[in-house]
Each structure stands twice: as C-alpha cells, then as structure tokens.
Coordinates of C-alpha atoms and ligand atoms in Angstrom, one line a residue:
L1369 CA 0.0 0.0 0.0
F1370 CA 2.7 2.4 0.9
D1371 CA 4.6 1.6 -2.3
D1372 CA 1.6 2.6 -4.3
A1373 CA 1.3 5.8 -2.4
L1374 CA 4.9 6.5 -3.0
V1375 CA 4.5 6.0 -6.7
A1376 CA 1.4 8.2 -6.7
L1377 CA 3.5 10.9 -4.9
E1378 CA 6.2 10.8 -7.5
R1379 CA 3.5 11.1 -10.1
G1380 CA 2.4 14.3 -8.4
E1381 CA -0.6 13.2 -6.3
R1382 CA -1.5 14.5 -2.9
R1383 CA -2.6 12.0 -0.4
R1384 CA -3.2 11.5 3.3
Y1385 CA -3.1 8.3 5.4
L1386 CA -3.5 7.7 9.0
V1387 CA -2.2 4.5 10.6
V1388 CA -4.6 3.7 13.5
G1389 CA -4.4 1.1 16.2
E1390 CA -3.9 0.4 19.9
A1391 CA -0.6 1.0 21.8
G1392 CA 2.2 -1.3 20.7
I1393 CA 0.4 -2.7 17.7
G1394 CA 3.1 -1.6 15.2
K1395 CA 2.3 2.0 14.0
S1396 CA 5.8 3.4 14.6
R1397 CA 7.3 0.3 12.9
F1398 CA 5.1 1.0 9.9
L1399 CA 6.3 4.6 9.8
R1400 CA 9.9 3.6 10.1
A1401 CA 9.5 1.1 7.2
A1402 CA 7.8 3.7 5.1
S1403 CA 10.6 6.3 5.6
E1404 CA 13.2 3.7 4.8
R1405 CA 11.5 3.0 1.5
A1406 CA 11.2 6.7 0.7
A1407 CA 14.9 7.1 1.4
A1408 CA 15.5 5.3 -1.9
S1409 CA 13.3 7.6 -3.9
P1410 CA 13.7 11.2 -4.9
V1411 CA 11.3 12.3 -2.1
R1412 CA 12.1 14.6 0.7
T1413 CA 11.0 13.1 4.1
L1414 CA 10.0 15.4 6.9
T1415 CA 9.3 13.8 10.2
V1416 CA 7.5 15.5 13.1
S1417 CA 6.6 13.9 16.4
G1418 CA 4.1 14.9 19.1
S1419 CA 4.9 14.6 22.7
S1420 CA 2.5 14.4 25.6
L1421 CA 4.7 16.6 27.8
E1422 CA 5.1 19.2 25.1
R1423 CA 1.6 19.1 23.8
G1424 CA 1.1 22.8 24.9
T1425 CA 4.3 24.1 23.3
P1426 CA 3.4 25.6 19.9
F1427 CA 5.2 24.1 16.9
Y1428 CA 7.1 21.9 19.3
A1429 CA 6.8 18.9 16.9
W1430 CA 8.2 21.0 14.1
R1431 CA 11.1 22.6 15.8
R1432 CA 13.9 20.1 14.9
T1433 CA 12.6 19.7 11.4
L1434 CA 12.4 23.4 10.8
L1435 CA 15.9 24.1 12.2
G1436 CA 17.2 21.3 9.9
L1437 CA 15.5 22.8 6.9
L1438 CA 17.0 26.2 7.8
G1439 CA 20.4 24.6 8.1
L1440 CA 20.7 25.6 11.7
G1441 CA 21.9 23.5 14.7
D1442 CA 19.9 22.3 17.6
R1443 CA 20.1 25.4 19.8
P1444 CA 20.7 28.5 17.6
S1445 CA 20.5 31.9 19.1
P1446 CA 17.3 33.9 18.5
D1447 CA 19.3 36.3 16.3
A1448 CA 20.7 33.5 14.2
V1449 CA 17.2 32.2 13.5
A1450 CA 15.8 35.6 12.8
R1451 CA 18.6 36.5 10.4
R1452 CA 18.4 33.2 8.5
V1453 CA 14.6 33.4 8.2
E1454 CA 14.8 36.9 7.0
A1455 CA 17.5 36.0 4.4
I1456 CA 15.3 33.3 3.0
T1457 CA 11.8 34.9 3.2
G1458 CA 12.5 38.6 3.3
M1459 CA 10.2 38.6 6.3
R1460 CA 11.0 39.4 9.9
M1461 CA 9.8 36.9 12.5
G1462 CA 9.6 39.3 15.5
P1463 CA 9.0 37.8 18.9
G1464 CA 7.1 34.9 17.3
A1465 CA 10.5 33.5 16.2
A1466 CA 10.5 32.1 19.7
A1467 CA 8.1 29.5 18.4
I1468 CA 10.8 27.8 16.5
E1469 CA 14.0 28.7 18.2
G1470 CA 12.9 27.2 21.5
L1471 CA 13.3 30.4 23.4
A1472 CA 10.6 32.1 25.4
P1473 CA 9.6 35.5 24.4
S1474 CA 9.8 38.0 27.2
A1475 CA 6.7 39.0 29.0
T1476 CA 6.7 42.4 27.4
E1477 CA 6.9 40.8 23.9
V1478 CA 3.9 38.6 24.7
A1479 CA 2.0 41.6 26.0
V1480 CA 2.3 43.3 22.6
E1481 CA -0.6 41.5 20.9
P1482 CA -0.6 37.7 20.7
S1483 CA -3.3 37.4 18.1
A1484 CA -1.7 39.8 15.7
M1485 CA 1.6 38.1 16.1
T1486 CA 0.5 34.5 15.6
G1487 CA -0.8 34.9 12.1
A1488 CA 2.6 36.3 11.3
V1489 CA 4.5 33.3 12.6
H1490 CA 2.5 31.0 10.5
E1491 CA 2.8 33.1 7.4
V1492 CA 6.6 33.3 7.8
L1493 CA 6.9 29.5 8.3
A1494 CA 4.7 28.9 5.3
R1495 CA 7.1 31.1 3.3
V1496 CA 10.1 29.1 4.7
F1497 CA 8.6 25.9 3.3
Q1498 CA 7.6 27.5 0.0
R1499 CA 11.3 28.6 -0.5
L1500 CA 13.1 25.6 0.9
A1501 CA 10.9 22.6 0.3
T1502 CA 9.2 22.7 -3.0
D1503 CA 12.0 21.3 -5.1
A1504 CA 10.9 17.7 -4.5
P1505 CA 7.7 15.8 -3.5
I1506 CA 7.4 15.6 0.3
L1507 CA 6.7 12.6 2.5
L1508 CA 5.4 14.2 5.8
I1509 CA 5.5 11.7 8.7
L1510 CA 3.5 12.5 11.8
E1511 CA 4.7 10.3 14.7
V1512 CA 2.6 10.3 17.9
A1513 CA 0.0 12.4 16.0
G1514 CA -2.4 12.2 19.0
Q1515 CA -0.1 14.4 20.9
L1516 CA 0.6 17.1 18.4
D1517 CA -0.1 20.7 19.5
S1518 CA -2.6 22.6 17.5
A1519 CA -0.1 25.0 15.9
S1520 CA 1.8 22.0 14.6
W1521 CA -1.4 20.5 13.1
S1522 CA -2.1 23.7 11.2
L1523 CA 1.4 23.8 9.8
V1524 CA 0.7 20.2 8.6
D1525 CA -2.2 21.7 6.7
T1526 CA 0.0 24.4 5.3
V1527 CA 2.6 22.0 4.1
Y1528 CA -0.1 19.8 2.5
G1529 CA -1.1 22.9 0.5
L1530 CA 2.4 23.7 -0.9
D1531 CA 3.1 23.9 -4.6
T1532 CA 4.6 20.4 -4.5
P1533 CA 2.9 17.0 -4.1
V1534 CA 2.7 15.9 -0.5
L1535 CA 2.0 12.5 1.1
V1536 CA 1.0 12.8 4.7
L1537 CA 1.4 9.6 6.8
G1538 CA 0.4 9.9 10.4
A1539 CA 0.2 7.4 13.3
I1540 CA -2.4 7.7 16.1
R1541 CA -3.7 5.5 18.8
T1542 CA -7.3 4.7 18.3
P1543 CA -8.7 6.4 21.5
E1544 CA -6.8 9.6 20.6
L1545 CA -8.8 10.1 17.5
D1546 CA -11.5 11.6 19.6
E1547 CA -9.2 14.0 21.4
V1548 CA -7.5 16.0 18.6
P1549 CA -7.9 19.7 18.3
A1550 CA -10.0 21.3 15.5
E1551 CA -6.8 22.0 13.5
A1552 CA -6.3 18.2 13.1
M1553 CA -9.6 17.6 11.4
P1554 CA -8.5 18.0 7.8
V1555 CA -6.2 15.0 8.4
V1556 CA -8.3 13.1 10.9
S1557 CA -11.5 13.2 9.0
D1558 CA -10.2 13.0 5.4
A1559 CA -7.2 10.7 5.6
E1560 CA -7.5 7.2 4.4
R1561 CA -7.2 4.9 7.5
I1562 CA -4.8 2.0 7.8
R1563 CA -6.0 -0.1 10.7
L1564 CA -3.3 -2.3 12.3
D1565 CA -4.4 -5.5 14.1
A1566 CA -2.9 -8.5 15.8
L1567 CA -0.3 -10.5 13.9
A1568 CA -0.9 -13.9 12.4
P1569 CA 0.9 -16.9 14.1
D1570 CA 3.5 -17.1 11.3
D1571 CA 4.5 -13.5 11.8
V1572 CA 4.7 -14.1 15.5
T1573 CA 7.1 -17.0 14.8
E1574 CA 9.2 -14.7 12.7
M1575 CA 9.2 -12.1 15.4
I1576 CA 10.4 -14.6 18.0
R1577 CA 13.2 -15.8 15.6
D1578 CA 14.3 -12.2 15.2
I1579 CA 14.2 -11.3 18.9
F1580 CA 16.4 -14.2 19.9
D1581 CA 18.3 -14.1 16.6
V1582 CA 17.9 -17.9 16.0
D1583 CA 16.7 -19.9 12.9
D1584 CA 14.4 -22.3 14.7
V1585 CA 11.9 -21.9 17.5
P1586 CA 10.2 -24.9 19.1
P1587 CA 6.5 -24.8 18.1
R1588 CA 5.5 -25.5 21.7
F1589 CA 7.3 -22.3 22.7
I1590 CA 5.4 -20.3 20.1
D1591 CA 2.1 -21.8 21.3
T1592 CA 3.0 -20.8 24.8
V1593 CA 3.6 -17.2 23.7
L1594 CA 0.6 -17.1 21.4
S1595 CA -1.7 -18.5 24.1
R1596 CA -0.8 -15.6 26.4
A1597 CA 0.1 -12.7 24.2
G1598 CA -2.1 -13.4 21.1
G1599 CA -0.7 -11.6 18.1
H1600 CA 0.0 -8.3 19.9
P1601 CA 3.6 -7.5 18.8
L1602 CA 4.7 -5.5 21.9
F1603 CA 3.1 -8.1 24.2
V1604 CA 5.0 -10.9 22.3
E1605 CA 8.3 -8.9 22.6
E1606 CA 7.9 -8.2 26.3
M1607 CA 7.0 -11.8 27.0
A1608 CA 10.0 -13.1 25.1
M1609 CA 12.2 -10.7 27.0
S1610 CA 10.7 -11.6 30.3
M1611 CA 11.4 -15.3 29.5
R1612 CA 14.9 -14.4 28.7
D1613 CA 15.4 -12.2 31.8
Q1614 CA 14.3 -15.2 34.0
G1615 CA 16.4 -17.8 32.2
A1616 CA 13.5 -19.8 30.8
A1617 CA 14.7 -19.1 27.2
T1618 CA 18.4 -18.8 26.5
V1619 CA 20.4 -18.8 23.3
D1620 CA 23.2 -21.2 22.9
Q1621 CA 25.9 -19.1 21.3
R1622 CA 27.7 -22.1 19.8
D1623 CA 25.0 -23.2 17.5
H1624 CA 22.6 -20.3 17.7
S1625 CA 19.8 -22.4 19.0
L1626 CA 17.1 -21.6 21.5
R1627 CA 17.2 -23.6 24.7
I1628 CA 13.9 -23.7 26.6
D1629 CA 13.7 -24.6 30.3
W1630 CA 10.2 -26.1 30.0
E1631 CA 9.9 -26.7 33.7
L1632 CA 10.7 -23.1 34.6
L1633 CA 8.5 -21.9 31.8
E1634 CA 5.5 -23.8 33.1
R1635 CA 6.1 -22.4 36.6
M1636 CA 6.5 -18.8 35.5
A1637 CA 3.5 -16.8 36.4
V1638 CA 2.9 -14.7 33.3
P1639 CA 0.7 -11.7 33.9
A1640 CA -2.3 -11.7 31.7
S1641 CA -2.0 -8.1 30.5
L1642 CA 0.7 -6.2 28.7
H1643 CA 0.9 -3.6 31.5
G1644 CA 1.2 -6.5 33.9
I1645 CA 4.1 -8.1 32.2
I1646 CA 6.0 -4.9 31.9
G1647 CA 5.3 -4.2 35.6
S1648 CA 6.6 -7.7 36.5
R1649 CA 9.8 -7.1 34.5
I1650 CA 10.3 -3.8 36.3
G1651 CA 9.6 -5.5 39.6
R1652 CA 12.5 -7.9 39.1
L1653 CA 15.0 -5.0 39.0
G1654 CA 16.9 -3.9 42.0
A1655 CA 15.3 -1.2 44.2
T1656 CA 17.5 1.7 43.1
E1657 CA 17.3 0.7 39.5
Q1658 CA 13.5 0.7 39.8
M1659 CA 13.6 4.1 41.2
T1660 CA 15.8 5.4 38.4
L1661 CA 13.3 4.0 35.9
K1662 CA 10.4 5.7 37.7
V1663 CA 12.3 9.0 37.9
A1664 CA 12.8 8.7 34.2
G1665 CA 9.1 8.1 33.8
V1666 CA 8.5 11.5 35.4
L1667 CA 10.9 13.2 33.0
G1668 CA 9.1 11.7 29.9
L1669 CA 9.6 9.4 27.0
S1670 CA 13.2 10.4 26.6
F1671 CA 15.4 12.1 29.1
E1672 CA 19.0 13.2 29.9
P1673 CA 20.8 11.0 32.4
G1674 CA 22.0 14.1 34.2
D1675 CA 18.5 15.3 34.8
A1676 CA 17.5 11.9 36.2
A1677 CA 20.5 11.9 38.5
A1678 CA 19.7 15.4 39.7
I1679 CA 16.1 14.6 40.8
H1680 CA 16.8 11.0 42.0
P1681 CA 15.8 10.8 45.7
S1682 CA 19.2 9.2 46.5
P1683 CA 22.0 11.2 44.9
R1684 CA 23.9 8.9 42.7
S1685 CA 25.1 8.3 39.2
V1686 CA 22.5 6.6 37.1
D1687 CA 24.8 5.4 34.4
D1688 CA 25.2 1.8 35.5
D1689 CA 21.4 1.5 36.0
I1690 CA 20.8 2.9 32.5
R1691 CA 23.4 0.5 31.0
H1692 CA 21.8 -2.5 32.6
M1693 CA 18.2 -1.5 31.8
T1694 CA 19.3 -0.9 28.2
S1695 CA 20.9 -4.3 28.0
I1696 CA 17.6 -6.0 28.9
G1697 CA 15.5 -3.9 26.5
L1698 CA 13.7 -1.5 28.9
L1699 CA 15.6 1.5 27.7
T1700 CA 17.4 2.4 24.5
A1701 CA 19.7 5.1 23.2
G1702 CA 17.9 8.3 22.4
S1703 CA 17.2 9.3 18.8
D1704 CA 19.2 12.5 19.1
A1705 CA 22.7 11.5 18.3
R1706 CA 24.1 14.8 19.5
S1707 CA 23.1 14.4 23.1
A1708 CA 23.5 11.6 25.7
S1709 CA 19.7 11.3 25.9
V1710 CA 18.2 8.0 26.7
A1711 CA 14.7 6.8 25.7
F1712 CA 12.3 4.2 27.0
R1713 CA 12.2 1.3 24.5
H1714 CA 8.5 1.8 24.3
G1715 CA 6.1 4.4 25.6
L1716 CA 4.2 1.8 27.5
V1717 CA 7.3 1.0 29.6
A1718 CA 7.4 4.7 30.6
E1719 CA 3.7 4.6 31.4
V1720 CA 4.0 1.5 33.6
A1721 CA 7.1 2.8 35.4
Y1722 CA 5.3 6.0 36.1
S1723 CA 2.2 4.2 37.3
L1724 CA 4.3 2.3 39.9
L1725 CA 5.1 5.5 41.8
T1726 CA 3.1 6.2 45.0
G1727 CA 1.2 9.5 45.1
D1728 CA 3.7 11.0 47.5
Q1729 CA 6.7 10.0 45.4
R1730 CA 5.1 11.3 42.3
R1731 CA 4.4 14.7 43.7
R1732 CA 7.9 15.1 45.1
L1733 CA 9.6 14.0 41.9
H1734 CA 7.5 16.4 39.8
A1735 CA 8.3 19.2 42.1
A1736 CA 12.0 18.3 41.9
A1737 CA 11.8 18.1 38.1
A1738 CA 10.2 21.5 38.0
E1739 CA 12.8 23.1 40.3
H1740 CA 15.6 21.5 38.2
L1741 CA 14.2 22.5 34.8
T1742 CA 13.3 26.1 35.8
G1743 CA 15.1 28.5 33.6
R1744 CA 15.5 26.2 30.6
P1745 CA 14.6 27.9 27.4
G1746 CA 11.2 26.8 26.0
A1747 CA 10.3 24.9 29.1
E1748 CA 7.0 26.7 29.9
A1749 CA 4.7 23.8 29.0
V1750 CA 6.9 21.3 30.8
L1751 CA 7.0 23.4 34.0
A1752 CA 3.3 23.9 34.0
H1753 CA 2.9 20.1 33.7
H1754 CA 5.3 19.3 36.5
W1755 CA 3.9 21.9 38.9
T1756 CA 0.4 20.7 38.2
E1757 CA 1.3 17.1 38.8
A1758 CA 3.2 18.1 41.9
E1759 CA -0.2 19.4 43.1
R1760 CA 1.4 22.8 44.0
P1761 CA -1.2 25.3 42.9
D1762 CA 0.9 28.2 44.2
R1763 CA 3.7 27.3 41.7
A1764 CA 1.4 25.8 39.0
F1765 CA -0.7 29.0 38.7
P1766 CA 2.0 31.3 37.4
A1767 CA 3.5 28.4 35.3
L1768 CA 0.2 27.8 33.6
V1769 CA -0.4 31.4 32.9
T1770 CA 3.1 31.7 31.3
A1771 CA 2.6 28.5 29.3
G1772 CA -0.8 29.8 28.1
E1773 CA 0.7 33.1 27.0
R1774 CA 3.4 31.3 25.2
A1775 CA 0.8 29.1 23.5
L1776 CA -1.1 32.2 22.4
V1777 CA 2.0 33.7 20.8
G1778 CA 2.5 30.4 18.9
S1779 CA -1.1 30.5 17.7
A1780 CA -1.9 27.3 19.7
A1781 CA -5.2 28.8 20.9
H1782 CA -6.6 25.5 21.8
E1783 CA -3.8 24.7 24.2
A1784 CA -3.8 28.3 25.5
A1785 CA -7.4 28.0 26.4
G1786 CA -6.7 24.8 28.2
Y1787 CA -3.9 26.3 30.3
F1788 CA -6.0 29.4 31.2
R1789 CA -9.0 27.2 32.2
T1790 CA -6.8 25.0 34.4
A1791 CA -5.2 28.2 35.9
L1792 CA -8.6 29.5 36.8
G1793 CA -9.0 26.5 39.1
M1794 CA -5.9 27.7 41.0
V1795 CA -6.2 31.4 41.3
P1796 CA -4.6 32.5 44.5
A1797 CA -7.3 33.4 47.1
A1798 CA -8.8 36.9 47.0
S1799 CA -7.0 37.8 43.8
R1800 CA -9.6 39.5 41.6
L1801 CA -7.0 41.1 39.4
Q1802 CA -5.1 37.9 38.7
E1803 CA -8.4 36.1 37.9
G1804 CA -9.4 39.0 35.7
A1805 CA -6.1 38.9 33.8
V1806 CA -6.5 35.1 33.2
R1807 CA -10.1 35.5 32.0
R1808 CA -9.0 38.3 29.7
R1809 CA -6.4 36.0 28.2
L1810 CA -8.9 33.2 28.0
G1811 CA -11.2 35.6 26.1
Q1812 CA -8.4 36.2 23.6
A1813 CA -7.8 32.5 23.1
L1814 CA -11.5 31.9 22.6
D1815 CA -11.6 34.8 20.1
M1816 CA -8.9 33.1 18.1
L1817 CA -10.9 29.9 18.2
G1818 CA -13.9 31.7 16.9
D1819 CA -15.9 31.0 20.0
D1820 CA -17.7 34.4 20.2
P1821 CA -20.1 33.7 23.1
G1822 CA -17.3 32.2 25.2
M1823 CA -15.1 35.2 24.4
R1824 CA -17.9 37.6 25.5
T1825 CA -18.5 35.7 28.7
E1826 CA -14.8 35.8 29.7
L1827 CA -14.3 39.4 28.8
L1828 CA -17.4 40.5 30.7
S1829 CA -16.2 38.6 33.8
A1830 CA -12.8 40.1 33.4
A1831 CA -14.3 43.6 33.1
K1832 CA -16.3 43.0 36.3
L1833 CA -13.3 41.7 38.2
F1834 CA -11.3 44.7 37.1
G1835 CA -14.2 46.9 38.4
Y1836 CA -14.9 48.5 35.0
P1837 CA -18.3 49.9 34.3
L1838 CA -19.6 48.0 31.3
P1839 CA -20.2 50.1 28.2
G1840 CA -23.9 50.5 27.6
G1841 CA -24.9 47.7 29.9
R1842 CA -24.6 44.0 29.4
L1843 CA -26.7 43.7 26.2
A1844 CA -24.7 46.3 24.3
F1845 CA -21.5 44.4 25.0
G1846 CA -21.6 42.6 21.7
V1847 CA -19.1 40.7 19.8
G1848 CA -17.9 43.8 18.1
I1849 CA -17.0 45.5 21.2
G1850 CA -15.5 42.4 22.7
R1851 CA -13.2 42.1 19.6
Q1852 CA -12.2 45.7 19.9
L1853 CA -11.2 45.2 23.4
V1854 CA -9.2 42.2 22.5
R1855 CA -7.5 44.0 19.7
L1856 CA -6.7 47.1 21.8
G1857 CA -4.8 45.0 24.2
W1858 CA -7.3 46.0 26.8
E1859 CA -5.3 46.3 30.1
Ligands
ATP600 N1 4.8 -6.7 12.2 C1 5.7 -6.7 13.2 N2 6.8 -7.5 13.2 C2 7.7 -7.5 14.1 N3 7.7 -6.7 15.1 C3 6.7 -5.8 15.2 C4 5.7 -5.8 14.3 N4 4.8 -4.8 14.6 C5 5.3 -4.2 15.7 N5 6.4 -4.8 16.1 C6 7.2 -4.5 17.3 O1 6.3 -4.3 18.4 C7 6.8 -3.1 19.2 C8 5.7 -2.1 19.2 O2 5.4 -1.6 18.0 P1 5.4 0.0 17.8 O3 6.3 0.7 18.6 O4 5.5 0.3 16.3 O5 3.9 0.3 18.3 P2 3.0 1.6 18.2 O6 1.7 1.1 17.5 O7 3.8 2.7 17.5 O8 2.7 1.9 19.7 P3 2.4 3.3 20.4 O9 1.0 3.7 20.1 O10 2.6 3.1 21.9 O11 3.4 4.3 19.8 C9 8.0 -2.6 18.5 O12 9.2 -3.0 19.2 C10 7.9 -3.1 17.1 O13 9.2 -3.3 16.5
MG601 MG1 4.5 4.5 18.3

C-alpha cells in the first residue's frame, strides 16, 4: 500500500493516510519502514513527532525539522534564527521567532498582541517551506500524532497545500482520534485509515526468531507465547524478553539455537496483560534501578541521564542503571545522536514505570523536576505540567499562565485556552485582578478559536473583576466591542 502511495506521490498526487491502532500494535514500525523505502526515492522526508509533555508548546513537533530545513543547529541563538529566516523569506519573525528557536519571548513581547503576532509566525513559516521545500515531493510523517499541538497541526495543513505534491502519513492511537484539536480535522476526517491489528501466528514466529536471533523456535514455545500474548507484537516482545530475563529461554551461542527450560517456563507466572508483564519485568530490577526508571518516567519518554540523576531521591550516578536496563531492553539510546539522551524502549514501559510511583513519590519528583528545569529555554509547558502534577497550585498557577501566554504567541489557541482554564481553578485566594487577567487571556484564546459567546462571557467577567463599568450595559456588549477590546490589548 505504501509503495503505491509513494509511486502516486512521485507522479504528483497529494494523499493523506492515518495509521490507526492500539498502543504497541506496530504503528511506529510501519512509519519507520515507510521512511526507509522513501529514502531510496527522490522524495524529501520530513518527520514531526508529538509529545504528551510538550503538547502545549506551539510548533514543538516541528522545531527540529524546521531548524534542519533552515540549516541551523539544535540550539541556535534567536538572532541566528531571525537572520536566517529573513534572508530566506525577506520577512521578519519578530518575537514569534521564539516559536521555532525554542526560546521564550519575554513577558513584554507577549503583551504586545498575541493574536496579531501568531498569524505572522504561521505566514513566515509557510514562506520558509515555499522557499526551501518545493523542489521535490514531500513525505510528511506524523509520529505520535495524537499528541501534536494545534499549531503544529495547522502547519501540517500548510505543508499539504504547498506547490509540490505531499504525502502525509500519520500514526495515532485509536482512542486519541476523539481527542484531537480542530486543526487536526483535515487529516483526521479526510485521511484514508490504515488499521493495524494483531499479527498472524506465522508473523509471531518470525518475530520470535528475530528477537532471539535464531533460525528455529520450538512450536511449543510459540504456542505458549501465542496463548498468552495473542498476536499483539509488543506483548510478544515483552513476553519473550521476560522469559529471557528469567532464564527460561536462552540462546546457545555455539549453534545459535534456542534452549527452553520447560519446567521453569511452566512455573513462570505470566501476567495476563501487557501492563502486567511490563510491571513484572520492572519488579525484578533492584530497588535503586527501579527508582531510576520511575524517575525517568516522570521526565518523559526520553530524558537526559544528568536530569534523572539530579532529581533522583538518593543522589547517585544513574549510568550503571541505564546501561543494565538498556541491555535488557527496557531503555534504549535516544534518537538525538548529538546528546546523551536515553529513551524508553517503548512508551508503554514509561507509562507503567510512572504508574508504579506512589502519590507522594510522584508529587515530590514532579516538584524536583520543575525546580531542576526552571530557567531552561522553552520549558514553559513542561514546567506547567510538573507543577500541576506536583499538586502545587501556588507554583502551578504562574507556570500555567506563562505557558498559556506562550501558546497564544505560537497560535496554539486550543492549548492556550486549556492552560488558562486550568489556571482558573488555581487562582490565589482573593486575587480578583489575577483572575481578571487570566479571564481576559482566555477571552483572547476563545476569540482566536472563533468562540464568540465564550469570548464575550470571559471578557465580561474580566471587566467585572477589574471593576470597570460596562459600556452601555450588558446587552450592548456585543461581539464587536469584545473584539475591539481584545485588539486594543485592553489592560
Ligand atoms: N509486524 C511486526 N513484526 C515484528 N515486530 C513488530 C511488528 N509490529 C510491531 N512490532 C514491534 O512491536 C513493538 C511495538 O510496535 P510500535 O512501537 O510500532 O507500536 P505503536 O503502535 O507505535 O505503539 P504506540 O501507540 O505506543 O506508539 C516494536 O518493538 C515493534 O518493533
Ligand atoms: Mg509508536
């Protein structure tokens, strides 16, 4: 199917596909195989990836791709980005450049006028693509599409509309289809769906051969795996690794054959769910290693060992833990070759490790992570997340407001509204002015989303909180006036 799509792309057709299925069913593997095939064709592959931690950071998914396209390194200075963009497009990025350089605009820059600025960022980025990426057909891969921020989704739409054929290929977990922002609808409702399901027994056999790197696998062993894991590929892998961890399946290096300890295998209690089996593998690690893995789970799908060491409850180097957990397939080297980052081998391992934390541990680690990451450029969304999960409304409130303002600047109005709404639940006691400021911002976000009644409600509440007399009474405060107030940067 993908080969056909690739041929169509080279012929000049525009198409969109969405690979859909449950966690661990093989969506990422499908995307990897697709981009490997495209590498042999005269197609330019652009990959963007969503992230649950960064879901509120506008254009987060695009950042690395954009910097690559611009020929800039990972952490360029704001000036370098602005100069390069201006050289290519003849347009100035202004404070909105922050959206791609990973640096936060200052509060005064944000105060200028978010809604005026956001259109501009988008326009400039569209021009960047028009100039740099229309010489060849584009394969646009959307990894973890269920976690893309709304600004990144709208840029997907922009790229799809370029003067060059584009093939969009996204991967999304089935339940996430119902949670995407409006900007995702062009892809989510129009793309052709590729549904992935459990593997056939022959494919499972081949998987097990690959995992152990052997030519033959006893049919009884395959039956045992199939009876418990069915054809779910990640379940099969975790089960095979669990059997290897416990010595029930070993590879004889002399003749590359698989030796099964049937007695041990029969005695092994294999949890009935994928979460269960991952949990049991983690449970067999040493106590400090387990803690390292849980700390990593707080930091996200991929993390820097230095950050994990810094927030670990017992100060220690985590290098040995990481080496061991990598050797048994819980962790893997990060995809960014330029840094020492480490990643969970699969997102579900991170989810399970995180779920094993007690409430108290979780709150402490999130607070420690927030303290540790404070001051990092572009960390607004992450800080808001950590302080919220730390259940520290005093710290979460300002972090959420900052993240919301940052999202407004990046035209991620959907995320901005989310941040402001959460912040409203944490307004410091008796602070009418702070509540008014948040409602006003929420009104701006709703204006960008085209929600006129919502905008009016928020701006009216804000006006009341600020103690303003309302112009001409409540009824006269129509959409027009609301808009004007938004545009005037009504302080
Ligand atoms: N057809 C297959 N043959 C062999 N291995 C497979 C196959 N499909 C998936 N796998 C393996 O199963 C594991 C899970 O697959 P993958 O990471 O692609 O899942 P996913 O659908 O992207 O999950 P998530 O929604 O959590 O991102 C991977 O290690 C992958 O290599
Ligand atoms: Mg995946």
